[in-house]
Coordinates of C-alpha atoms (C1' of nucleotides) in Angstrom, one line a residue:
Chain T
M1 CA -9.8 12.7 -10.6
E2 CA -6.8 13.6 -8.5
A3 CA -6.7 14.7 -5.0
D4 CA -7.9 18.2 -5.6
N5 CA -11.7 18.3 -5.2
K6 CA -11.5 15.6 -2.6
K7 CA -12.2 16.2 1.0
G8 CA -9.0 16.2 3.0
H9 CA -7.9 13.9 5.8
F10 CA -7.1 15.0 9.4
I11 CA -3.6 16.0 8.6
E12 CA -4.8 18.2 5.8
S13 CA -7.3 19.8 8.1
I14 CA -4.6 20.6 10.6
I15 CA -2.5 22.2 7.9
I16 CA -5.4 24.3 6.6
K17 CA -6.1 25.4 10.1
D18 CA -2.4 26.3 10.6
I19 CA -2.4 28.3 7.4
E20 CA -5.5 30.2 8.4
N21 CA -3.9 31.1 11.7
N22 CA -0.8 32.1 9.8
K23 CA 1.2 29.6 11.8
N24 CA 4.7 29.3 10.3
K25 CA 3.8 32.4 8.2
G26 CA 1.5 30.2 6.2
R27 CA 4.4 28.1 5.0
V28 CA 4.3 24.3 4.6
I29 CA 7.5 22.3 4.6
T30 CA 7.4 18.5 5.0
R31 CA 10.0 15.8 4.7
F32 CA 10.3 12.1 3.8
P33 CA 13.0 10.8 6.2
P34 CA 13.9 7.2 5.2
E35 CA 16.8 5.4 7.0
P36 CA 19.0 4.0 4.2
N37 CA 19.0 0.5 5.6
G38 CA 16.8 -1.2 3.1
Y39 CA 14.6 -0.8 0.1
L40 CA 11.5 1.2 -0.1
H41 CA 8.1 -0.5 -0.1
L42 CA 4.5 0.4 -0.6
G43 CA 4.2 1.5 3.0
H44 CA 6.9 4.1 2.3
A45 CA 5.0 5.1 -0.8
K46 CA 2.1 6.2 1.4
S47 CA 4.3 8.4 3.4
I48 CA 6.1 9.8 0.3
C49 CA 2.8 10.7 -1.3
L50 CA 1.4 12.2 1.8
N51 CA 4.5 14.4 2.5
F52 CA 5.0 15.5 -1.2
N53 CA 1.3 16.0 -1.8
M54 CA 0.7 18.1 1.3
A55 CA 3.7 20.3 0.4
H56 CA 2.6 20.7 -3.2
K57 CA -1.0 21.3 -2.4
F58 CA -0.1 24.2 -0.1
N59 CA 2.7 25.6 -2.3
G60 CA 5.4 24.3 0.0
T61 CA 8.3 21.9 -0.4
C62 CA 9.2 18.5 0.7
N63 CA 12.7 17.4 1.5
L64 CA 14.1 14.0 1.0
R65 CA 16.2 13.5 4.1
F66 CA 18.1 10.4 4.9
D67 CA 17.9 9.6 8.5
D68 CA 21.4 8.2 8.6
S69 CA 22.5 8.2 12.2
N70 CA 23.3 4.5 12.6
P71 CA 26.2 3.6 10.5
A72 CA 26.0 0.0 11.6
K73 CA 23.0 -0.6 9.3
E74 CA 23.2 2.0 6.6
K75 CA 24.7 1.6 3.1
Q76 CA 25.3 3.7 0.0
I77 CA 23.4 1.2 -2.2
Y78 CA 20.2 1.9 -0.2
I79 CA 20.7 5.6 -0.6
D80 CA 21.0 5.3 -4.3
S81 CA 18.0 2.9 -4.5
I82 CA 15.8 5.2 -2.4
K83 CA 16.7 8.3 -4.5
S84 CA 15.8 6.6 -7.7
T85 CA 12.7 5.0 -6.4
V86 CA 11.3 8.3 -5.1
N87 CA 12.0 9.8 -8.5
W88 CA 10.4 6.9 -10.2
L89 CA 7.3 7.4 -8.1
G90 CA 7.2 10.8 -9.6
F91 CA 8.5 13.2 -7.0
E92 CA 11.2 15.7 -7.2
F93 CA 13.2 16.6 -4.2
G94 CA 16.1 18.8 -5.4
T95 CA 19.3 17.8 -3.6
P96 CA 18.8 15.1 -1.1
L97 CA 19.5 16.0 2.5
F98 CA 21.2 13.9 5.2
A99 CA 21.0 14.0 8.9
S100 CA 24.7 13.3 8.8
D101 CA 25.2 16.7 7.3
Y102 CA 24.0 18.1 10.6
F103 CA 26.4 16.0 12.8
E104 CA 28.5 19.0 13.6
K105 CA 25.4 21.1 14.6
L106 CA 23.9 18.2 16.5
H107 CA 27.1 17.9 18.5
E108 CA 26.9 21.5 19.4
F109 CA 23.4 21.0 20.5
A110 CA 24.5 18.2 22.7
V111 CA 27.1 20.4 24.3
E112 CA 24.5 23.1 24.8
L113 CA 22.4 20.6 26.6
I114 CA 25.2 19.5 28.8
K115 CA 26.0 23.1 29.7
K116 CA 22.4 23.6 30.7
D117 CA 22.8 20.6 32.9
K118 CA 20.1 18.8 30.8
A119 CA 22.3 16.1 29.7
Y120 CA 25.0 13.9 31.3
V121 CA 27.4 11.2 30.5
C122 CA 26.3 8.0 31.9
S123 CA 28.7 5.1 32.5
L124 CA 26.3 2.4 33.2
S125 CA 26.7 -0.8 31.1
P126 CA 23.9 -1.6 28.6
E127 CA 22.5 -4.2 31.0
D128 CA 22.4 -1.7 33.9
I129 CA 20.8 1.0 31.9
R130 CA 18.1 -1.5 31.2
K131 CA 17.8 -2.4 34.8
Y132 CA 17.7 1.2 35.9
R133 CA 15.0 2.0 33.4
G134 CA 12.4 0.2 35.3
T135 CA 9.4 -1.4 33.6
L136 CA 6.1 -0.4 32.1
T137 CA 4.5 -0.4 35.6
E138 CA 7.5 0.5 37.8
P139 CA 9.4 3.7 37.7
G140 CA 13.1 3.7 36.9
K141 CA 16.0 4.7 39.2
D142 CA 18.3 7.5 38.7
S143 CA 21.7 6.6 37.3
P144 CA 24.6 7.0 39.7
Y145 CA 26.2 9.2 37.1
R146 CA 23.2 11.5 36.9
E147 CA 24.7 14.2 39.1
R148 CA 28.1 14.5 37.4
T149 CA 29.1 18.2 37.1
V150 CA 28.8 20.1 33.9
E151 CA 32.6 20.2 33.6
E152 CA 33.0 16.5 34.1
N153 CA 30.3 15.8 31.5
L154 CA 31.9 18.2 29.0
D155 CA 35.3 16.5 29.5
L156 CA 33.8 13.0 29.2
F157 CA 31.8 13.8 26.2
T158 CA 34.8 15.4 24.5
R159 CA 36.7 12.2 25.2
M160 CA 33.9 10.1 23.9
K161 CA 34.1 12.1 20.7
S162 CA 37.8 11.8 20.5
G163 CA 37.6 8.0 20.5
E164 CA 39.0 7.4 23.9
F165 CA 36.2 4.9 24.9
G166 CA 34.9 1.7 23.4
E167 CA 31.3 1.0 22.5
G168 CA 29.0 0.6 25.4
E169 CA 31.3 2.3 28.0
H170 CA 29.6 5.7 28.1
T171 CA 26.5 7.3 26.7
L172 CA 25.2 10.8 26.7
R173 CA 21.7 10.9 28.2
A174 CA 19.1 13.6 28.4
K175 CA 18.3 14.5 32.0
I176 CA 14.6 14.3 32.1
D177 CA 12.7 12.0 34.6
M178 CA 13.5 8.5 35.5
A179 CA 10.0 8.1 37.0
S180 CA 8.1 9.3 34.0
P181 CA 5.3 7.0 33.0
N182 CA 6.5 7.5 29.5
I183 CA 9.5 5.3 29.2
N184 CA 10.9 7.5 26.4
L185 CA 11.4 10.3 29.0
R186 CA 13.4 8.2 31.4
D187 CA 16.7 9.8 30.6
P188 CA 16.9 8.6 27.0
I189 CA 20.2 8.1 25.4
I190 CA 21.0 10.8 22.9
Y191 CA 24.6 9.9 21.9
R192 CA 26.4 6.6 21.8
V193 CA 29.8 5.4 20.8
K194 CA 29.9 3.5 17.5
N195 CA 33.1 2.5 15.8
A196 CA 31.4 1.8 12.4
S197 CA 32.4 3.6 9.2
H198 CA 29.5 5.8 8.0
P199 CA 28.6 5.7 4.3
R200 CA 28.9 9.5 4.1
T201 CA 31.1 10.7 7.0
G202 CA 33.5 7.8 6.9
D203 CA 35.5 7.5 10.1
Q204 CA 35.1 11.2 11.0
W205 CA 32.9 10.3 14.0
C206 CA 32.8 7.7 16.6
I207 CA 29.9 9.0 18.4
Y208 CA 26.5 9.1 16.7
P209 CA 23.3 10.8 17.8
M210 CA 20.2 8.7 18.4
Y211 CA 16.9 9.0 16.5
D212 CA 15.1 11.0 19.0
F213 CA 17.8 13.7 19.2
T214 CA 18.5 13.7 15.5
H215 CA 15.1 13.8 14.1
C216 CA 13.5 16.7 15.8
L217 CA 16.7 18.8 15.4
S218 CA 17.0 17.9 11.8
D219 CA 13.4 18.9 11.2
A220 CA 14.0 22.2 13.0
L221 CA 17.2 22.9 11.1
E222 CA 15.3 22.4 7.8
G223 CA 12.5 24.6 8.9
I224 CA 10.0 21.7 8.6
T225 CA 6.6 22.8 9.6
H226 CA 4.8 19.5 9.8
S227 CA 6.7 16.4 10.7
L228 CA 4.6 13.4 9.7
C229 CA 5.4 10.0 11.0
S230 CA 3.7 6.8 11.9
L231 CA 1.8 5.9 15.0
E232 CA 4.5 4.2 17.0
F233 CA 6.2 7.6 17.4
E234 CA 3.3 9.0 19.3
D235 CA 5.1 8.1 22.6
H236 CA 8.1 9.9 21.4
R237 CA 6.4 13.2 20.7
P238 CA 7.0 14.5 24.3
L239 CA 10.7 13.9 23.8
Y240 CA 10.6 15.6 20.4
D241 CA 9.0 18.6 22.0
W242 CA 11.2 18.5 25.1
T243 CA 14.4 18.6 23.0
L244 CA 13.2 21.5 20.9
D245 CA 12.0 23.4 23.9
E246 CA 15.3 23.1 25.7
L247 CA 17.5 24.1 22.8
E248 CA 17.7 27.3 20.8
T249 CA 16.4 26.1 17.4
P250 CA 15.2 28.0 14.4
C251 CA 11.6 26.7 14.8
H252 CA 9.6 24.1 16.5
P253 CA 8.0 21.7 13.9
Q254 CA 4.7 19.9 14.8
Q255 CA 4.9 16.1 14.8
I256 CA 1.7 14.5 13.6
E257 CA 1.3 10.7 13.5
F258 CA -0.8 8.6 11.2
A259 CA -1.4 4.9 10.7
R260 CA 1.0 3.0 8.6
L261 CA -0.3 1.0 5.6
N262 CA -1.2 -2.6 5.8
I263 CA -2.5 -4.7 3.0
N264 CA -3.9 -8.1 3.2
Y265 CA -2.1 -11.2 1.7
T266 CA 1.3 -9.4 2.0
V267 CA 3.7 -8.0 4.6
L268 CA 4.9 -4.4 4.8
S269 CA 7.7 -4.3 7.2
K270 CA 11.3 -4.0 6.3
R271 CA 12.2 -6.8 8.8
K272 CA 9.8 -9.3 7.3
L273 CA 10.6 -8.4 3.7
Q274 CA 14.3 -8.8 4.6
R275 CA 13.6 -12.3 5.9
L276 CA 11.8 -13.3 2.8
V277 CA 14.8 -12.2 0.7
E278 CA 17.5 -13.6 3.0
E279 CA 15.9 -17.0 3.4
N280 CA 15.4 -17.1 -0.3
H281 CA 11.6 -17.4 -0.2
V282 CA 11.7 -14.9 -3.0
Q283 CA 14.4 -14.1 -5.5
G284 CA 15.7 -10.8 -4.3
W285 CA 14.4 -7.3 -3.2
D286 CA 12.9 -6.7 -6.7
D287 CA 11.1 -9.9 -6.9
P288 CA 7.8 -9.0 -8.5
R289 CA 5.8 -10.7 -5.8
L290 CA 7.1 -8.4 -3.2
P291 CA 5.5 -5.1 -2.2
T292 CA 8.8 -3.3 -2.5
L293 CA 8.6 -0.5 -4.9
E294 CA 11.4 -2.0 -7.0
G295 CA 9.5 -5.3 -7.1
M296 CA 6.4 -3.6 -8.1
K297 CA 8.1 -1.6 -10.8
R298 CA 9.5 -4.8 -12.2
R299 CA 6.1 -6.4 -12.0
G300 CA 4.7 -3.6 -14.1
Y301 CA 3.0 -1.3 -11.6
T302 CA 2.9 2.2 -12.8
P303 CA 3.9 5.1 -10.5
E304 CA 0.5 6.7 -11.3
S305 CA -1.4 3.7 -10.1
I306 CA 0.6 3.7 -6.8
R307 CA 0.1 7.4 -6.3
N308 CA -3.6 7.1 -7.0
F309 CA -3.8 4.2 -4.6
C310 CA -2.1 6.2 -1.9
D311 CA -4.6 9.0 -2.6
I312 CA -7.8 7.0 -2.3
I313 CA -6.9 4.9 0.8
G314 CA -6.9 8.0 2.9
V315 CA -4.9 8.9 6.0
S316 CA -6.1 8.4 9.5
K317 CA -5.0 7.1 12.9
K318 CA -6.9 4.0 12.7
E319 CA -4.9 0.8 12.1
S320 CA -6.3 -0.9 9.1
R321 CA -5.7 -3.5 6.5
I322 CA -6.5 -2.6 3.0
D323 CA -7.9 -4.9 0.5
M324 CA -5.4 -6.0 -2.1
T325 CA -8.1 -5.6 -4.7
I326 CA -8.2 -1.8 -4.2
L327 CA -4.5 -1.7 -5.2
E328 CA -5.2 -4.0 -8.2
N329 CA -8.0 -1.9 -9.4
C330 CA -6.0 1.3 -9.3
L331 CA -3.5 -0.6 -11.5
R332 CA -6.2 -1.8 -13.8
D333 CA -7.7 1.7 -14.1
D334 CA -4.4 3.1 -15.2
L335 CA -3.3 0.3 -17.4
N336 CA -6.7 0.1 -19.1
E337 CA -6.1 3.7 -20.3
K338 CA -2.5 3.3 -21.3
A339 CA -1.7 -0.3 -22.4
P340 CA -2.0 -1.1 -26.0
R341 CA -3.8 -4.3 -26.8
V342 CA -2.0 -7.3 -28.2
M343 CA -2.7 -11.0 -28.4
G344 CA -0.7 -13.7 -26.9
V345 CA -1.4 -17.3 -26.1
L346 CA -0.2 -18.6 -22.8
K347 CA -1.0 -22.3 -23.1
P348 CA -1.1 -22.9 -26.8
L349 CA -3.4 -25.3 -28.5
K350 CA -2.8 -25.7 -32.2
V351 CA -5.7 -25.1 -34.6
T352 CA -5.6 -26.1 -38.2
I353 CA -8.2 -24.4 -40.4
E354 CA -8.9 -27.2 -42.9
N355 CA -10.6 -25.2 -45.5
Y356 CA -8.1 -22.4 -45.5
P357 CA -5.6 -22.2 -48.4
H358 CA -2.1 -23.7 -47.6
D359 CA -0.1 -20.9 -49.0
L360 CA -2.2 -17.9 -47.9
T361 CA -1.3 -15.4 -45.3
E362 CA -3.7 -12.6 -44.8
E363 CA -3.1 -9.2 -43.1
L364 CA -5.8 -8.0 -40.7
A365 CA -6.2 -4.8 -38.9
A366 CA -6.4 -4.9 -35.1
K367 CA -7.2 -2.0 -32.9
N368 CA -4.6 -1.0 -30.4
H369 CA -7.2 0.2 -28.0
P370 CA -10.9 -0.5 -28.4
Q371 CA -12.1 2.8 -26.9
K372 CA -9.4 5.0 -28.3
E373 CA -9.4 5.4 -32.0
E374 CA -6.5 7.7 -31.9
K375 CA -4.3 4.8 -30.8
G376 CA -4.6 3.4 -34.2
T377 CA -4.4 -0.1 -35.5
R378 CA -1.7 -2.6 -36.3
T379 CA -1.5 -5.4 -38.7
I380 CA -1.7 -9.0 -37.6
T381 CA -1.4 -12.0 -39.9
F382 CA -3.6 -15.0 -40.3
S383 CA -2.9 -18.3 -41.9
K384 CA -3.9 -21.9 -41.9
E385 CA -2.3 -22.8 -38.7
I386 CA -2.9 -20.7 -35.5
Y387 CA -2.7 -21.2 -31.8
V388 CA -5.5 -20.6 -29.4
E389 CA -5.7 -20.8 -25.6
K390 CA -6.1 -24.2 -24.2
D391 CA -8.5 -22.8 -21.7
D392 CA -10.8 -21.7 -24.5
F393 CA -11.6 -25.1 -25.5
M394 CA -13.7 -27.7 -23.5
E395 CA -14.6 -31.0 -24.8
N396 CA -17.8 -31.1 -22.6
P397 CA -18.5 -27.4 -22.1
P398 CA -21.0 -26.4 -19.3
K399 CA -24.0 -24.3 -20.3
K400 CA -22.6 -20.8 -19.8
F401 CA -19.3 -21.6 -21.6
F402 CA -19.3 -19.5 -24.8
R403 CA -16.0 -20.6 -26.2
L404 CA -14.7 -23.5 -28.4
G405 CA -16.0 -27.0 -28.1
P406 CA -16.9 -29.8 -30.5
G407 CA -19.1 -28.4 -33.2
R408 CA -19.1 -24.9 -31.7
E409 CA -18.5 -21.7 -33.6
V410 CA -16.5 -18.8 -32.1
R411 CA -15.0 -15.6 -33.4
L412 CA -11.3 -15.3 -33.6
R413 CA -10.8 -11.7 -32.6
Y414 CA -10.3 -9.4 -35.7
A415 CA -10.3 -12.5 -37.9
Y416 CA -12.9 -15.1 -38.9
L417 CA -15.6 -17.2 -37.3
I418 CA -14.4 -20.7 -37.0
T419 CA -16.1 -23.9 -36.2
C420 CA -14.5 -26.9 -34.4
K421 CA -14.9 -30.0 -36.5
E422 CA -12.5 -32.4 -35.0
V423 CA -10.5 -32.9 -31.8
I424 CA -7.2 -34.7 -32.0
K425 CA -5.7 -36.3 -28.9
D426 CA -2.5 -38.1 -28.1
E427 CA -2.3 -41.6 -26.8
S428 CA -3.0 -40.5 -23.2
G429 CA -6.1 -38.6 -24.2
N430 CA -4.8 -35.0 -24.1
V431 CA -6.2 -32.7 -26.7
T432 CA -3.3 -31.7 -28.9
E433 CA -4.9 -30.2 -31.9
L434 CA -8.2 -28.9 -33.2
I435 CA -9.3 -29.1 -36.8
C436 CA -11.6 -26.3 -37.6
T437 CA -13.3 -24.7 -40.6
Y438 CA -13.6 -21.0 -41.2
D439 CA -16.3 -19.0 -42.9
P440 CA -14.6 -17.0 -45.6
E441 CA -17.6 -14.5 -45.5
T442 CA -16.7 -13.5 -42.0
R443 CA -13.4 -11.7 -42.5
G444 CA -12.9 -9.2 -39.7
G445 CA -15.3 -11.2 -37.4
N446 CA -18.8 -10.3 -38.6
A447 CA -21.2 -12.7 -40.3
P448 CA -23.1 -11.2 -43.2
D449 CA -26.2 -13.3 -42.4
G450 CA -26.2 -11.6 -39.0
R451 CA -25.9 -14.7 -36.9
K452 CA -24.9 -14.2 -33.4
V453 CA -21.6 -15.6 -32.1
K454 CA -21.3 -15.1 -28.4
G455 CA -17.7 -16.1 -27.9
T456 CA -14.7 -14.1 -29.2
I457 CA -11.2 -15.7 -28.4
H458 CA -7.7 -14.6 -28.9
W459 CA -5.2 -16.4 -31.1
V460 CA -1.8 -16.0 -32.8
N461 CA -0.6 -17.0 -36.2
A462 CA 1.6 -20.1 -35.9
N463 CA 3.8 -19.0 -38.7
D464 CA 5.1 -15.8 -37.3
C465 CA 4.4 -15.6 -33.6
I466 CA 7.3 -15.4 -31.2
D467 CA 8.1 -17.8 -28.4
A468 CA 8.3 -16.5 -24.9
K469 CA 8.2 -17.4 -21.2
V470 CA 5.6 -15.8 -19.1
R471 CA 5.6 -15.6 -15.3
L472 CA 2.2 -15.6 -13.5
Y473 CA 2.1 -14.1 -10.0
D474 CA -0.3 -14.7 -7.3
R475 CA -0.6 -13.4 -3.8
L476 CA 2.5 -14.1 -1.7
F477 CA 0.5 -15.5 1.3
K478 CA -2.3 -17.8 1.6
D479 CA -3.9 -16.0 4.5
E480 CA -5.3 -12.6 4.5
N481 CA -3.3 -11.8 7.6
P482 CA 0.0 -13.6 7.3
E483 CA 0.8 -13.2 10.9
Q484 CA -2.6 -14.7 11.9
D485 CA -2.6 -16.3 15.4
K486 CA 1.1 -15.2 15.8
Q487 CA 2.3 -18.2 13.9
D488 CA 5.4 -17.6 11.8
F489 CA 4.3 -15.8 8.7
I490 CA 6.7 -17.8 6.6
E491 CA 4.4 -20.8 7.1
N492 CA 1.7 -18.8 5.4
L493 CA 3.6 -18.4 2.1
N494 CA 1.6 -19.4 -1.0
P495 CA 3.5 -22.1 -2.7
D496 CA 1.8 -21.1 -6.0
S497 CA 2.8 -17.5 -5.9
L498 CA 4.9 -17.9 -9.0
K499 CA 4.2 -20.0 -12.1
E500 CA 6.3 -19.9 -15.1
L501 CA 5.0 -20.9 -18.5
E502 CA 7.6 -21.8 -20.9
F503 CA 5.9 -22.3 -24.2
C504 CA 4.0 -19.2 -24.8
K505 CA 3.2 -17.7 -28.2
L506 CA 3.0 -14.0 -28.7
E507 CA 2.0 -11.9 -31.7
K508 CA 5.0 -10.8 -33.7
S509 CA 4.7 -7.1 -32.7
L510 CA 5.9 -8.0 -29.2
I511 CA 9.4 -8.4 -30.6
N512 CA 9.7 -4.6 -29.9
A513 CA 8.6 -4.9 -26.3
A514 CA 10.7 -3.2 -23.6
P515 CA 10.3 -3.6 -19.8
E516 CA 8.8 -0.2 -19.3
N517 CA 6.0 -0.8 -21.8
A518 CA 2.8 -2.3 -20.5
Y519 CA 0.6 -4.4 -22.8
Q520 CA -2.7 -5.8 -22.4
F521 CA -2.8 -9.4 -23.7
E522 CA -6.4 -9.3 -24.6
R523 CA -8.6 -11.4 -22.3
L524 CA -5.7 -12.3 -20.1
G525 CA -4.4 -9.3 -18.3
Y526 CA -1.6 -6.8 -18.3
F527 CA 1.9 -7.8 -19.0
C528 CA 5.4 -6.3 -19.4
M529 CA 8.7 -7.7 -20.3
D530 CA 10.9 -8.6 -17.4
S531 CA 13.5 -6.0 -16.7
K532 CA 16.1 -8.6 -16.0
N533 CA 15.5 -10.1 -19.4
Q534 CA 16.9 -8.3 -22.4
G535 CA 14.6 -9.9 -24.8
S536 CA 15.9 -11.4 -28.0
K537 CA 15.7 -10.4 -31.5
D538 CA 18.3 -12.9 -32.2
A539 CA 17.4 -16.5 -31.6
T540 CA 20.7 -17.5 -30.0
K541 CA 19.7 -15.6 -26.9
E542 CA 17.2 -16.8 -24.3
L543 CA 13.5 -16.5 -24.8
P544 CA 12.0 -13.2 -23.8
V545 CA 10.3 -13.3 -20.4
F546 CA 7.0 -11.5 -19.7
N547 CA 5.6 -10.8 -16.3
R548 CA 1.9 -10.7 -15.7
T549 CA 1.3 -7.5 -13.9
V550 CA -2.3 -8.2 -13.1
T551 CA -5.2 -10.2 -14.5
L552 CA -8.2 -8.6 -16.1
R553 CA -11.4 -8.7 -14.0
D554 CA -12.7 -12.1 -14.8
A555 CA -16.5 -12.6 -14.6
W556 CA -16.1 -16.1 -16.1
A557 CA -13.8 -17.2 -13.2
K558 CA -16.7 -16.4 -10.8
I559 CA -19.2 -18.3 -12.9
A560 CA -16.9 -21.2 -13.2
K561 CA -16.4 -21.4 -9.5
N562 CA -20.1 -21.2 -8.6
P563 CA -22.0 -22.5 -11.5
Chain E
rU1 C1' -3.1 -3.4 37.7
rG2 C1' 1.9 2.5 34.0
rG3 C1' 1.7 5.5 29.8
rG4 C1' 0.1 6.7 24.7
rG5 C1' -3.5 5.8 20.8
rC6 C1' -7.8 3.7 18.1
rG7 C1' -13.0 1.8 17.5
rU8 C1' -18.7 4.7 11.4
rC9 C1' -21.2 -1.0 5.8
rG10 C1' -17.3 -7.1 4.1
rU11 C1' -12.6 -3.5 3.5
rC12 C1' -10.9 1.6 3.6
rA13 C1' -13.2 6.3 4.6
rA14 C1' -16.1 11.3 5.0
rG15 C1' -18.7 13.3 8.9
rU16 C1' -16.7 18.2 14.0
rG17 C1' -25.0 18.9 17.5
rG18 C1' -29.6 19.2 12.5
rC19 C1' -31.4 13.8 10.5
rA20 C1' -25.0 8.5 7.7
rA21 C1' -20.6 11.2 1.4
rG22 C1' -17.5 8.4 -1.7
rA23 C1' -14.2 4.2 -3.2
rC24 C1' -13.4 -1.1 -3.5
rA25 C1' -16.2 -5.6 -2.7
rC26 C1' -20.9 -7.7 -3.4
rA27 C1' -25.9 -8.4 -6.1
rG28 C1' -28.9 -7.4 -10.3
rG29 C1' -29.6 -5.1 -15.4
rG30 C1' -27.8 -2.6 -20.2
rU31 C1' -23.8 -1.8 -24.1
rU32 C1' -19.8 -4.6 -26.1
rU33 C1' -15.8 -8.5 -31.9
rU34 C1' -11.7 -8.7 -24.8
rG35 C1' -17.0 -13.1 -20.1
rA36 C1' -12.3 -6.6 -20.3
rU37 C1' -13.9 -1.4 -20.5
rC38 C1' -18.2 1.6 -20.0
rC39 C1' -23.2 2.7 -18.1
rC40 C1' -27.5 2.2 -14.8
rU41 C1' -29.7 0.1 -10.1
rG42 C1' -29.4 -1.9 -5.2
rC43 C1' -26.3 -2.2 -0.8
rA44 C1' -25.4 1.1 7.4
rU45 C1' -33.3 3.4 10.6
rU46 C1' -27.4 3.2 12.3
rC47 C1' -22.0 4.8 14.0
rA48 C1' -18.0 -0.9 19.8
rG49 C1' -21.8 -1.2 24.1
rA50 C1' -24.8 1.0 28.1
rG51 C1' -26.5 5.2 30.4
rG52 C1' -27.0 10.7 30.4
rU53 C1' -27.4 16.1 28.4
rU54 C1' -30.5 18.1 24.3
rC55 C1' -36.4 19.7 20.6
rG56 C1' -32.5 16.9 18.2
rA57 C1' -26.3 13.0 19.3
rA58 C1' -21.8 9.1 15.2
rU59 C1' -20.7 14.1 16.9
rC60 C1' -21.1 16.6 24.1
rC61 C1' -20.7 14.0 29.2
rU62 C1' -20.1 9.3 32.2
rC63 C1' -19.0 4.3 32.6
rU64 C1' -18.0 -0.4 30.2
rC65 C1' -15.8 -3.5 26.4
rG66 C1' -12.3 -4.5 22.4
rC67 C1' -7.8 -3.8 19.6
rC68 C1' -2.8 -1.6 18.8
rC69 C1' 2.0 0.6 20.5
rC70 C1' 6.1 1.5 24.3
rA71 C1' 10.9 -1.4 28.9
rG72 C1' 17.2 -1.1 21.5
rC73 C1' 23.5 2.2 23.1
rC74 C1' 17.4 0.7 16.1
rA75 C1' 14.6 4.2 13.3

RNA sequence: UGGGGCGUCGUCAAGUGGCAAGACACAGGGUUUUGAUCCCUGCAUUCAGAGGUUCGAAUCCUCUCGCCCCAGCCA
């Protein structure tokens, strides 16, 4: 089922062609180059999978390289988070690499460029640089410092490096063409002064290379063959190539751009995610509603499901918005295979079986997976008092409702057929309890007389179930495209994206649940224990909290909507 | 009105001159002690539009239209 027998995307075609032509001696080396200035999200997962999969598929390697050339924004915690997230996703990268490891070499390259008179120290202020750059439709003007001598440039650059100047006083610029229709070629800045402390090099440097200079050279230094990046760098490719052409580098990697991932009802940009976190619209970077990989992990997404998703959505240059349901189905597919079945009642409704003995507790066998005998069975208990789901009872059920109602018979999964005899309500008319009878002949759920019972509902034994909280998540935004009509996406937040249920009753076996274990609560969906909740075998602690990862497909929900 | 890209089913996406894959969604039907899973069936005479080349075009040519990106000492 995995990528192998599938037809490839355009990048794969390019790689195959390159291998056929013995380009790079048939080698394939890719890299995933995150800037450690935030947490990874699903969009990164697409890039991670692409880069690692291409490398693996063609017996190559993929480097994890931190693009850490801007100390003002980068932090060690992000480096740690990114490393563990890439591992969690299922990829091995050996020792991580850092652009900052190349600072010395990058500096030498810059000097080489100066010596070739292909770079100069510019002393224009930031505002003047902007003015001289021109606009989209007008060419720029040469900087008055453009014709400084090599010696002067060398001297100034040395002094920049030694900390003689403040931020913004001087920059090192590539000498290309101020009239280029491509703004990236209008003498781009390649080094600037920054007095920030770098998470890895500390205060060793006060000048830092810019992305365009750093990235292509880092790629070349690592022997990258295919440098895959997103569409917005397409305009930078001429600069990528210019730099590598001007300098003596070990190789000249090929930059190939692809469209970044978009998914409806959510946002996938670091900036927007950051805003959601900082303005407390969600509860942190690992909020299970967020498409951050840490949030998805906490929600219960499996790495396999994410990898499979990245696999089936394809790679192209077309900007697209992928349907959330595709992601959810990848998850369901995986969880359906793996998750053991259990029973849990989210909104409990007490049921008393009036003809069941007071003091009896029976043990019943329940399958852990209906299609996989090898997953075995577990024992569940049954007694006179049980809980069923409030939603499984209707006082005036519509035609197609197969569940409980006055006088109706349903099957309790793995237990007995019961019939609703009486509905007890409180003074305000809310149903508080059902009095039912059971048919002792139907132990296990089958009627000896062969009568058909259409509805099967889940339940837990009131005597030994455990109390828990359950968090139900819904889409984060109301609108398919949160940025619709360029209104502030915050206004599109779904106020009901999180619902916490506090009085849930779960079958006893869940006492052993751990955050990394997925369960299917039959008929409800897939759930996992929240990783920030340590659970409680001892009653003095807080209640265990479970996250609903995703619902089951629900045909009834559709019928109920359009009867 | 500068430059760079992109337009194939509701959503993704194959297709590279020989007669529109697949997935999700959707609609029917079957199995089922989860209204789950699973299994069938249906679902683009048409590829942004218009011309042209060709026996033959989503694929080649021309023009038009639409959408995205670029004016950080961010990546």
